[in-house]
Amino acid sequence: MRFQSQVAVALATLPAVFGITPESMLAANRYGAAAPNPSGDFAIYTVSNYTFETAERASYWNKLDLKTGEISVWYAGSDISEVVFVGPTPTSIIYINGTNAEDDGGISLYSADANSLESAKLIASLPAPYSGLKAVQTECGDIHFLVYTKAYPNGTAYNEALASTPASTARIYTSTYVRHWDTWLSQEKNAVFGGVLKGGNETYSLSGELTNYVTGICNVTCAESPYDQSDESDYDISPDGNSVVFLTKDTSLPLANYTANVIYHVPFTGTADDAVPINARGSTKYPDAQGASTSPRFSPSGEHIAYFQMNGINYESDRTILYVAHADPEDFNVTALALNWDRAPDSMAWSKDSETIFVAAPDLGRERIFPIPLSAGDSYVPKNITNEGVPSAFYVLPDNTLLVSDSKIWTSRDIFTITPEGDVVKTYFQANLVDPALAGLKPEDVSEFYYTSNTSEIKQQSWIIYPEGFDESKTYPLAFITHGGPQGAHFNSWSTRWNFKVWADQGYVVIAPNPTASSGWGQNLTDSIQGRWGLYPYWDLVHVWDYVNENLKYVDTENGIEAGASFGGYMTNWIQGHELGRRFKALVTHDGSTSTLNQYASEELWFMNHDFSGQFNQTGFVAGSPYYDWNPLLYVDNWATPHFVVHNSLDFRLPVSEGILLFNMLQTKGVPSKMLNFPDENHWVLNQENSLVWHTEIFKWINYYSGISNATSPY
């Protein structure tokens, strides 16, 4: 299936280009989601870019007129970090300036009219790096707001810039979960703070001190919200400003072993002592609801609180279910909506009448928006109202249309409105029609196919991405990209880390499969990876390769390469030791697992306990254990294909020793190999300069072995 463009005329006005390069992709504009004002007259969003010649970043805010479609610069600068529409008029705002006059690591809070920023008034200087602003106007005209920052165990806000430096750098721990993602954990934990702004007409003053709603809720562990490295999506404030909800990990369980969350309800005028759990394990009529919760959201009426929750207590990729609770601490009366729906929604927006919840969920390689009415029973099957792309955010406007900001493989940002039935009302912005770096990218660059595998009853999907100037009568080397997770998917979305079109425009046809473990084709396919890391997905990938080899005559499989990150990196290491590895000219592993016996060097032990069907112990050294059976090192004697290794020092999920082990073994075996390390990057490579090196070195390697380049050496 090839996608058909509706923008050929517009594309014809753009300058001709010969594909998108890593440098142009990394320097191109990056767009935030368009957030509308309360009357739906306009929306604002951030834009940022990077200039390699000067090594400078620039950022600004755009204003989109939702009536005329006109786009203009709203604020030229980066010091406004967050904006909330709140106050007496539809253009009243409160915003955060990421610094303050004291230059003490804190922030400034301002009020303004969005149409006259030059008249902004300073409300307060806050002596900590607060963020995650949410605010509502109360009946009396005051503004109640929420922010978060790290807090000391005594509940006061923590500011690293003002904190004393201890004489020793020692860290001491007495329980697991000593570090996470790229950070060693400390006694300071995130907490949600509430404050009151007195006044009106864009003139306010901070009344009293901020209230900490989280710190002090303790059992086996202590509460933290937003949880660890999450954000303001973990809490909300009611429309009348009288109530707050927030989620935290279940404090009765060890952090490293379980995914369970609890959502708390607390009066705005209360403290952590007044917090009441909404969905504590075993407290609702859904005893299976034991797992992670996300996204608590008040309805516009203030009468309900919606949230998502999984059942599995140690499974981070279980199916999420939409629940609605009454906003009544005396009786939350939690009810599931569309309980049996075989999809896993992950974001939401309430309709203005509080009768429908719009959710986004992975679906067949896309992230689609589905309306779910409050009346939905267990067997209700939602119908999607969007098709292509993955939304970054969506908002319900006063006329009940939805303002959607999404991306696709061929465009970094589209902004449009749709009706609740799915009809597109107006398309305001398409990055591939505006940004010179994206000129020429179009839906026809992308296709998909379904293939049969012996591991599942359903057919599985794969994306095809074509190079610039693709000619079906010619042949192009295969770039076979395996996704991470393993529970996850290759989606029809833009990426600045693994951008399929950038890879294709090196001269490849990119094949991006969604094998066993992929999300969006039903929970059974996602769950089937458990205990079978090197089995089901490997054979699925073999079937993908066979399909391409037999059916896509324009793909040169003789000179193909394979690459993957995270679980995709593990699978690359597994492929290296098996027959599929001999079908590629080169392999690329980015931050992958080399020895499954080392899984407990990670931080989220719940992940290993689930995916490897139990805790690691001495049985892990014996055949029959997933830890043993799916270890790539069992097949090290078969390693032969030239192999590029990337592993970053701040990756605590998959420690850098895994990459060093892989590289050492390749070198010992005499397999052509090269290692790239970034000491300041984590599981991802985010810095543009580092990312350019990442692309340059990897493409130098694969282009040599695939024959695309005329280089005399891959080094």
XYZ file of C-alpha atoms in Angstrom:
715
model
C 0.000 0.000 0.000
C 1.563 3.305 -1.106
C 0.244 6.524 0.439
C -1.154 9.070 -1.982
C -0.234 12.724 -1.581
C -2.780 15.538 -1.577
C -0.077 18.178 -1.593
C 1.624 17.775 -4.963
C 0.840 21.322 -6.046
C 2.216 22.787 -2.831
C 5.339 20.650 -3.050
C 5.981 21.898 -6.560
C 6.592 25.379 -5.152
C 9.425 24.203 -2.899
C 13.050 24.075 -4.030
C 14.236 20.747 -5.390
C 16.369 18.762 -2.953
C 18.234 15.524 -3.131
C 17.092 13.853 0.021
C 17.307 14.835 3.664
C 20.735 14.640 5.285
C 21.517 14.088 8.960
C 22.721 17.660 9.312
C 19.645 19.196 7.710
C 17.306 17.004 9.763
C 19.093 17.849 13.016
C 19.172 21.575 12.235
C 15.530 21.737 11.138
C 12.803 23.332 13.229
C 11.370 21.287 16.074
C 7.803 22.164 16.946
C 5.867 21.947 20.162
C 2.166 21.126 20.246
C -0.293 23.936 19.519
C -2.188 24.859 22.703
C -5.399 26.896 22.164
C -6.696 29.775 24.242
C -10.049 29.197 26.043
C -12.179 30.801 23.316
C -10.501 28.809 20.552
C -9.473 31.934 18.658
C -5.772 31.162 18.509
C -3.102 28.748 19.683
C 0.558 29.083 20.602
C 3.429 26.647 20.210
C 7.210 26.569 20.536
C 9.749 26.346 17.718
C 13.441 25.601 18.179
C 16.355 24.909 15.873
C 20.113 24.507 15.822
C 22.765 26.064 13.601
C 25.853 23.908 13.149
C 27.923 26.755 11.707
C 27.625 28.793 14.907
C 26.818 25.944 17.325
C 23.863 27.988 18.556
C 20.320 27.046 19.501
C 17.405 29.358 18.918
C 13.847 29.108 20.141
C 10.691 31.179 19.946
C 6.905 30.959 20.216
C 4.498 31.078 17.279
C 0.891 32.211 17.324
C -1.615 30.428 15.096
C -4.839 32.288 14.330
C -7.441 29.511 14.328
C -9.915 31.681 12.405
C -7.689 32.808 9.531
C -4.864 30.287 9.689
C -2.260 33.049 9.870
C 0.938 32.130 11.734
C 3.121 34.811 13.332
C 5.895 35.018 15.886
C 4.299 35.470 19.287
C 7.463 35.758 21.355
C 11.048 35.776 20.080
C 13.074 34.190 22.843
C 13.558 31.191 25.079
C 13.066 32.705 28.529
C 9.300 32.012 28.520
C 9.291 28.301 29.261
C 5.622 27.589 30.052
C 2.320 29.368 29.454
C -1.138 28.725 30.924
C -4.297 30.503 29.773
C -6.044 31.579 32.957
C -7.654 34.753 34.210
C -10.574 37.083 33.549
C -10.380 37.081 29.719
C -9.704 34.444 27.035
C -6.318 36.077 26.423
C -5.202 36.245 30.075
C -2.104 34.166 30.787
C 0.305 33.211 33.542
C 3.764 32.196 32.407
C 7.034 30.947 33.814
C 10.326 32.617 33.069
C 13.019 29.977 33.542
C 15.250 32.361 35.526
C 14.758 35.046 38.140
C 16.336 38.347 39.085
C 18.200 36.757 41.987
C 19.858 34.304 39.565
C 19.708 31.712 42.305
C 18.444 28.747 40.290
C 14.811 29.726 40.769
C 12.103 30.952 38.387
C 9.852 33.954 37.893
C 6.075 33.934 37.577
C 4.430 36.573 35.377
C 0.908 37.581 34.406
C 0.041 39.152 31.062
C -2.415 39.511 28.239
C -1.352 37.243 25.388
C -1.932 40.106 22.957
C 0.339 42.531 24.805
C 3.274 40.672 26.314
C 5.220 43.900 26.641
C 2.905 44.784 29.544
C 3.644 41.600 31.486
C 3.808 42.006 35.260
C 6.072 40.123 37.628
C 4.041 38.207 40.209
C 6.742 36.473 42.196
C 10.267 35.132 42.160
C 10.308 31.524 43.378
C 13.597 30.245 44.858
C 13.575 26.776 43.257
C 13.414 25.429 39.669
C 9.654 24.849 39.642
C 7.967 23.712 36.421
C 4.800 21.956 35.242
C 2.481 24.933 35.712
C -1.264 24.250 35.891
C -3.708 26.932 36.991
C -7.420 27.766 37.229
C -9.395 30.823 38.244
C -11.603 30.352 41.279
C -15.087 31.729 41.789
C -13.722 34.680 43.764
C -11.236 35.617 41.037
C -8.107 34.240 42.690
C -5.877 31.850 40.765
C -4.969 28.491 42.219
C -1.899 26.948 40.606
C 0.259 23.831 40.763
C 3.940 23.368 40.016
C 6.497 20.742 40.927
C 10.132 20.479 41.878
C 12.299 18.248 44.018
C 11.800 18.475 47.768
C 13.850 17.577 50.808
C 12.439 14.853 53.107
C 11.105 17.646 55.328
C 8.941 18.894 52.451
C 10.765 22.105 51.576
C 11.717 22.760 47.970
C 15.197 21.690 46.896
C 17.379 23.992 44.818
C 20.692 22.510 43.717
C 22.140 25.967 43.130
C 21.613 26.870 46.804
C 22.284 23.461 48.351
C 25.421 22.977 50.414
C 28.123 20.785 48.947
C 29.048 17.857 51.205
C 32.703 17.136 51.930
C 32.324 13.611 50.554
C 30.686 12.447 47.327
C 29.763 9.066 48.813
C 26.370 7.533 48.064
C 24.948 4.945 50.444
C 21.899 2.775 49.712
C 20.071 0.154 51.726
C 17.556 -0.992 49.094
C 17.405 -1.586 45.342
C 16.672 1.137 42.787
C 19.816 3.142 43.359
C 19.713 4.855 39.978
C 17.280 5.309 37.103
C 17.688 6.123 33.414
C 20.684 8.490 33.698
C 20.515 9.676 37.307
C 21.688 8.322 40.656
C 18.747 8.657 43.027
C 18.955 10.763 46.167
C 16.817 11.639 49.176
C 15.337 14.607 47.284
C 12.184 13.565 45.432
C 9.663 15.336 43.215
C 6.639 16.876 44.878
C 3.586 18.813 43.694
C 3.237 22.268 45.242
C 0.157 24.497 45.222
C -0.089 28.260 45.545
C -2.628 31.095 45.490
C -2.425 34.283 43.442
C -4.541 37.130 44.782
C -5.743 40.002 42.614
C -7.195 40.448 39.122
C -6.930 42.253 35.777
C -3.538 40.591 35.163
C -2.225 42.055 38.429
C -1.582 39.384 41.041
C 0.494 38.750 44.104
C 1.537 35.464 45.658
C -0.407 34.835 48.850
C 1.497 32.945 51.523
C 3.768 29.942 51.013
C 3.430 27.085 48.575
C 1.897 23.864 49.918
C 3.546 20.474 49.370
C 0.879 17.812 48.788
C 3.156 14.788 48.423
C 6.151 14.610 50.751
C 5.493 12.653 53.915
C 3.334 9.872 52.469
C 5.575 6.955 53.384
C 5.478 3.211 53.937
C 8.098 0.863 52.467
C 9.050 3.799 50.275
C 8.009 7.438 50.178
C 5.695 9.111 47.686
C 7.021 11.056 44.722
C 4.989 12.984 42.169
C 5.663 13.433 39.361
C 7.195 10.016 39.593
C 10.967 10.145 39.066
C 11.528 11.572 35.561
C 7.884 12.063 34.628
C 6.186 15.461 34.348
C 2.994 17.427 34.964
C 0.921 14.703 33.309
C 1.078 12.975 36.707
C -1.175 15.533 38.421
C -4.144 17.838 37.835
C -6.239 20.542 39.487
C -10.039 20.653 39.441
C -11.787 23.345 37.350
C -13.006 25.135 40.486
C -9.524 25.024 42.011
C -10.684 23.186 45.125
C -9.112 19.754 44.559
C -5.850 18.196 43.414
C -5.061 14.714 42.148
C -1.608 13.227 41.750
C -0.088 9.812 41.251
C 2.908 8.165 42.867
C 4.429 4.716 42.963
C 2.660 2.460 45.474
C 4.564 3.215 48.669
C 3.793 -0.239 50.102
C 5.984 -1.944 47.466
C 9.716 -1.885 46.613
C 10.352 0.606 43.807
C 12.519 -1.606 41.596
C 10.247 -4.645 41.582
C 6.753 -3.347 40.845
C 5.045 -0.918 38.493
C 1.996 -0.250 40.695
C 0.890 3.377 41.119
C -1.679 4.976 43.373
C -3.626 8.130 42.481
C -4.397 10.417 45.435
C -7.084 13.063 45.889
C -6.373 15.980 48.216
C -8.170 19.282 48.927
C -6.303 22.254 47.495
C -6.238 23.725 51.009
C -5.013 20.420 52.453
C -1.610 18.766 52.803
C -0.123 15.321 52.282
C -1.822 14.285 55.529
C -5.198 14.804 53.842
C -4.441 12.813 50.690
C -6.879 9.954 50.027
C -6.107 7.130 47.549
C -8.545 6.754 44.652
C -7.365 3.406 43.279
C -5.311 1.695 45.963
C -4.860 -1.982 45.168
C -7.976 -3.916 46.121
C -10.024 -0.801 46.878
C -12.127 -0.734 43.675
C -14.506 -3.262 42.125
C -11.686 -4.264 39.741
C -9.367 -6.521 41.778
C -7.131 -7.172 38.757
C -6.228 -3.471 38.546
C -2.846 -3.747 40.253
C -0.433 -2.063 37.873
C 0.797 1.304 36.656
C -1.593 4.268 36.494
C -1.182 7.374 34.357
C -2.780 10.689 33.401
C -5.337 11.573 36.114
C -7.610 14.247 34.613
C -10.593 16.143 36.004
C -13.604 16.531 33.729
C -14.577 20.114 32.790
C -17.583 19.742 35.089
C -15.279 18.768 37.932
C -17.507 15.800 38.734
C -15.239 13.027 37.434
C -11.594 12.023 37.305
C -10.416 9.889 34.401
C -7.189 7.883 34.406
C -5.519 4.884 32.803
C -4.376 1.790 34.647
C -2.814 -1.567 33.815
C -3.554 -4.845 35.530
C -0.076 -6.372 35.729
C 1.750 -5.367 38.879
C 5.214 -5.914 37.381
C 4.512 -5.415 33.677
C 5.111 -1.968 32.216
C 3.518 -2.811 28.841
C 0.272 -4.406 29.947
C -2.948 -3.192 28.325
C -4.047 0.143 29.763
C -7.728 0.498 30.654
C -9.649 3.761 30.922
C -11.272 4.325 34.319
C -13.509 7.121 35.585
C -13.917 7.969 39.266
C -16.392 10.313 40.915
C -14.553 13.331 42.326
C -15.990 12.539 45.755
C -13.540 11.424 48.474
C -16.411 9.744 50.289
C -17.192 7.470 47.334
C -14.957 7.484 44.251
C -17.088 4.730 42.653
C -14.489 3.826 40.023
C -15.892 2.500 36.718
C -14.055 1.098 33.694
C -14.992 2.240 30.193
C -14.610 -0.117 27.211
C -13.040 -2.614 29.607
C -12.494 -5.315 26.968
C -11.132 -3.052 24.210
C -7.958 -4.676 22.886
C -5.932 -1.488 22.678
C -3.779 0.424 25.177
C -4.661 4.152 25.241
C -2.021 6.488 26.632
C -3.318 10.073 26.417
C -6.708 11.765 26.737
C -8.818 14.923 26.513
C -12.330 15.462 27.874
C -15.136 16.833 25.711
C -16.473 20.206 26.826
C -19.731 18.666 28.043
C -17.844 16.073 30.125
C -19.770 13.265 28.420
C -16.969 11.885 26.207
C -13.270 11.176 26.625
C -11.055 11.298 23.553
C -8.102 8.933 23.902
C -5.094 8.196 21.729
C -3.916 4.600 21.397
C -1.404 2.661 19.281
C -3.305 1.089 16.407
C -1.836 -0.710 13.385
C 1.405 1.278 13.284
C -0.254 4.606 14.032
C -1.438 6.352 17.185
C -5.098 7.081 16.540
C -7.659 9.150 18.427
C -10.844 7.428 19.608
C -13.889 8.946 21.369
C -15.236 6.938 24.321
C -18.556 8.049 25.882
C -19.089 7.857 29.634
C -21.867 5.390 28.859
C -19.449 2.902 27.234
C -19.928 -0.602 28.582
C -17.331 -3.349 28.897
C -17.833 -4.579 25.328
C -17.810 -1.136 23.695
C -15.359 -0.948 20.758
C -14.234 2.628 20.035
C -13.894 3.817 16.426
C -10.910 5.900 15.382
C -11.411 9.436 14.108
C -7.820 9.976 12.955
C -5.771 7.732 10.723
C -2.147 8.491 9.888
C 0.455 9.885 12.261
C 1.098 10.050 15.992
C -0.344 13.011 17.944
C 1.905 14.945 20.303
C -1.173 16.537 21.859
C -4.804 17.280 21.118
C -7.281 19.716 22.635
C -11.063 20.004 22.461
C -12.119 23.463 21.274
C -15.316 25.315 22.319
C -17.058 24.267 19.092
C -16.313 20.611 19.987
C -13.738 20.165 17.227
C -10.308 18.838 18.168
C -7.073 20.730 17.573
C -4.463 18.065 16.801
C -0.682 18.385 16.576
C 0.917 15.259 15.162
C 3.871 14.005 13.117
C 4.390 11.437 10.410
C 7.390 9.772 8.809
C 7.347 12.484 6.141
C 6.597 15.542 8.307
C 7.819 16.696 11.703
C 4.583 18.531 12.520
C 1.057 18.778 11.161
C -1.538 20.955 12.909
C -5.199 20.522 12.018
C -8.734 20.408 13.389
C -11.188 17.530 13.118
C -14.788 16.978 14.123
C -15.716 14.402 16.782
C -16.732 12.198 13.833
C -13.295 12.445 12.217
C -13.838 14.919 9.392
C -10.896 17.254 8.850
C -12.114 20.828 9.262
C -8.937 22.729 8.477
C -5.252 21.962 8.035
C -3.212 24.849 9.391
C 0.372 23.679 9.123
C 2.457 20.954 7.478
C 6.182 21.145 8.182
C 7.174 19.355 4.978
C 5.498 22.137 2.990
C 7.224 24.928 4.904
C 10.660 23.886 6.141
C 13.381 23.889 3.454
C 15.137 20.961 5.158
C 11.999 18.832 4.720
C 11.192 20.006 1.203
C 10.143 17.162 -1.044
C 9.183 14.762 1.767
C 5.753 13.344 1.028
C 3.354 10.504 1.818
C 4.504 8.578 -1.272
C 7.873 8.097 0.468
C 6.188 5.539 2.717
C 4.412 2.237 2.199
C 3.619 -0.867 4.220
C 3.033 -4.576 3.810
C 1.774 -7.460 5.895
C 3.598 -10.773 6.064
C 2.885 -14.203 7.498
C 4.978 -15.629 10.333
C 4.865 -18.985 12.092
C 4.688 -17.303 15.507
C 1.237 -15.701 15.409
C -2.225 -16.274 13.992
C -2.426 -12.732 12.663
C -0.344 -11.241 9.896
C 2.342 -8.807 10.995
C 3.152 -5.412 9.537
C 6.249 -3.667 8.247
C 6.929 -0.174 6.953
C 8.783 0.549 3.726
C 10.524 3.893 3.313
C 11.850 4.804 -0.120
C 14.902 6.929 -0.966
C 14.722 10.247 -2.764
C 14.188 9.738 -6.482
C 13.058 6.133 -5.981
C 12.735 4.167 -9.215
C 11.066 0.774 -8.921
C 13.039 -0.490 -11.918
C 16.309 -0.031 -10.015
C 17.650 -1.760 -6.915
C 18.647 -0.280 -3.584
C 20.446 -1.948 -0.659
C 18.263 -3.017 2.240
C 18.393 -1.112 5.556
C 16.615 -3.390 8.025
C 15.819 -1.547 11.284
C 14.642 -3.463 14.363
C 12.684 -1.551 17.016
C 13.320 -1.409 20.735
C 11.100 -2.091 23.688
C 10.678 -4.942 22.992
C 7.090 -3.891 23.670
C 6.671 -0.929 21.345
C 6.478 -0.355 17.620
C 7.760 1.414 14.559
C 5.087 4.097 14.157
C 4.209 6.459 11.356
C 5.889 9.327 13.183
C 8.832 11.666 12.871
C 11.993 11.000 14.836
C 15.205 12.957 15.270
C 16.994 9.869 16.607
C 16.043 7.116 14.136
C 14.654 9.033 11.198
C 13.749 6.466 8.549
C 13.836 8.983 5.704
C 17.365 10.101 6.626
C 18.467 6.477 6.457
C 16.614 5.887 3.194
C 18.108 8.978 1.587
C 21.570 7.531 2.017
C 20.427 5.293 -0.833
C 18.578 2.474 0.948
C 15.104 1.043 0.984
C 14.324 0.970 4.702
C 12.320 -1.952 6.064
C 11.002 -1.307 9.588
C 9.118 -4.397 10.850
C 6.657 -4.723 13.719
C 7.150 -8.333 14.886
C 6.069 -10.123 18.070
C 6.026 -7.696 21.038
C 4.805 -4.806 18.895
C 1.962 -2.703 20.266
C -1.156 -1.770 18.326
C -2.205 -5.168 16.977
C -3.778 -6.519 20.150
C -2.332 -7.387 23.529
C -1.675 -11.004 22.599
C 1.008 -10.020 20.081
C 2.577 -7.690 22.650
C 2.527 -10.277 25.433
C 3.899 -13.141 23.333
C 7.466 -11.901 23.789
C 7.504 -12.972 27.441
C 10.138 -15.658 27.940
C 10.817 -15.767 24.176
C 13.234 -12.920 23.444
C 15.357 -14.830 20.965
C 12.557 -16.997 19.578
C 9.365 -15.408 18.266
C 10.697 -11.991 17.207
C 13.773 -13.544 15.597
C 11.712 -15.840 13.391
C 9.347 -12.990 12.575
C 12.324 -11.001 11.297
C 13.476 -13.972 9.247
C 10.032 -14.055 7.640
C 10.186 -10.314 6.965
C 13.552 -10.717 5.239
C 12.201 -13.644 3.212
C 9.158 -11.614 2.169
C 11.316 -8.703 1.040
C 13.706 -10.999 -0.789
C 10.907 -12.787 -2.639
C 8.533 -9.893 -3.336
C 10.348 -6.555 -3.453
C 12.590 -6.850 -6.485
C 13.845 -3.278 -6.080
C 15.487 -4.221 -2.751
C 19.060 -5.513 -2.925
C 19.120 -8.005 -0.086
C 22.585 -9.221 -1.034
C 24.089 -5.950 0.189
C 21.744 -5.185 3.061
C 22.535 -3.972 6.569
C 20.674 -4.321 9.863
C 20.529 -1.918 12.814
C 18.701 -1.712 16.111
C 18.653 0.087 19.459
C 17.804 -1.127 22.951
C 15.909 -4.416 22.413
C 16.672 -3.854 18.733
C 20.328 -3.796 19.765
C 19.874 -7.040 21.678
C 18.215 -8.567 18.611
C 21.111 -7.374 16.446
C 23.487 -9.206 18.797
C 21.259 -12.287 18.626
C 21.100 -12.073 14.826
C 24.906 -11.870 14.713
C 25.138 -15.393 16.101
C 22.480 -16.884 13.824
C 21.866 -17.598 10.168
C 20.093 -14.288 9.574
C 23.311 -12.506 10.534
C 25.049 -13.955 7.483
C 22.471 -12.334 5.205
C 23.663 -8.819 6.094
C 26.880 -7.083 5.102
C 27.020 -5.059 8.327
C 25.264 -4.726 11.691
C 24.741 -1.808 14.075
C 23.971 -2.180 17.794
C 22.985 0.919 19.758
C 22.829 0.437 23.549
C 21.775 -3.193 23.395
C 22.079 -6.145 25.750
C 24.997 -8.485 25.052
C 24.609 -10.958 27.914
C 21.172 -11.716 29.319
C 22.942 -13.004 32.436
C 23.691 -9.354 33.216
C 20.085 -8.141 33.222
C 20.111 -7.424 36.946
C 22.707 -4.690 36.399
C 19.750 -2.618 35.191
C 17.461 -0.511 37.390
C 13.868 -1.546 36.640
C 13.965 -5.122 37.916
C 10.243 -5.516 37.246
C 11.097 -5.512 33.542
C 13.442 -8.485 33.760
C 11.207 -10.325 36.208
C 8.355 -10.136 33.724
C 10.088 -10.567 30.380
C 12.322 -13.394 31.609
C 9.509 -15.092 33.540
C 10.965 -14.719 37.007
C 13.763 -13.327 39.114
C 17.347 -14.116 38.223
C 18.950 -16.823 40.353
C 21.177 -19.865 39.864
C 18.670 -21.397 37.425
C 19.597 -18.572 35.059
C 22.798 -20.483 34.313
C 20.880 -23.578 33.220
C 19.236 -24.360 29.882
C 15.487 -23.855 30.026
C 15.734 -20.481 31.750
C 15.034 -17.492 29.483
C 18.097 -15.807 30.999
C 20.206 -18.682 29.684
C 18.412 -19.657 26.490
C 18.324 -16.209 24.903
C 21.877 -15.147 25.701
C 23.643 -13.901 22.522
C 26.984 -15.009 23.941
C 25.952 -18.652 23.550
C 26.545 -18.169 19.830
C 29.667 -16.006 19.934
C 31.622 -18.543 17.882
C 29.320 -17.782 14.956
C 29.986 -14.049 14.981
C 31.369 -12.939 11.627
C 29.484 -9.945 10.194
C 31.168 -6.509 10.502
C 29.599 -4.850 13.514
C 29.362 -1.205 14.661
C 28.766 -0.714 18.400
C 27.310 2.390 20.083
C 26.988 2.545 23.846
C 26.651 5.621 26.033
C 28.070 6.082 29.502
C 24.941 7.564 31.091
C 22.734 4.668 30.024
C 21.848 3.096 33.368
C 19.074 0.997 31.843
C 21.607 -0.948 29.781
C 24.995 -0.186 31.355
C 27.914 0.731 29.117
C 29.670 -2.491 30.095
C 27.275 -4.304 27.733
C 28.663 -2.364 24.790
C 32.253 -2.817 25.927
C 31.641 -6.558 26.317
C 30.208 -6.739 22.801
C 33.095 -4.771 21.301
C 35.736 -6.748 23.202
C 34.290 -10.052 22.004
C 34.080 -8.836 18.389
C 37.680 -7.676 18.516
C 38.812 -10.906 20.140
C 37.041 -12.863 17.415
C 38.687 -10.759 14.727
C 35.330 -9.501 13.438
C 35.652 -6.034 11.826
C 34.196 -3.732 14.455
C 34.146 -0.186 15.732
C 32.820 1.352 18.960
C 31.333 4.810 19.520
C 30.773 6.124 23.055
C 29.286 9.379 24.319
C 30.142 10.026 27.986
C 27.365 12.634 28.294
C 24.467 10.756 26.641
C 22.023 8.242 28.094
C 19.960 5.583 26.308
C 19.451 8.132 23.534
C 21.721 10.587 21.728
C 20.021 13.967 22.129
C 22.726 16.598 21.644
C 22.709 17.703 17.987
C 26.498 17.724 17.677
C 26.713 14.240 19.159
C 23.861 13.058 16.959
C 25.653 14.318 13.854
C 28.711 12.276 14.835
C 26.424 9.285 15.508
C 24.899 9.506 12.029
C 28.211 10.239 10.321
C 30.058 7.307 11.866
C 27.243 4.797 11.417
C 26.608 5.806 7.804
C 30.336 5.653 7.057
C 30.279 2.054 8.319
C 27.157 0.749 6.644
C 27.658 2.654 3.395
C 31.074 1.057 2.971
C 29.850 -2.495 3.514
C 26.653 -2.064 1.499
C 28.620 -0.631 -1.395
C 26.821 2.706 -1.412
C 30.013 4.673 -0.779
C 33.266 4.549 -2.713
C 35.329 4.688 0.463
C 38.350 2.436 0.693
C 37.760 1.738 4.394
C 34.898 1.896 6.911
C 37.268 3.377 9.483
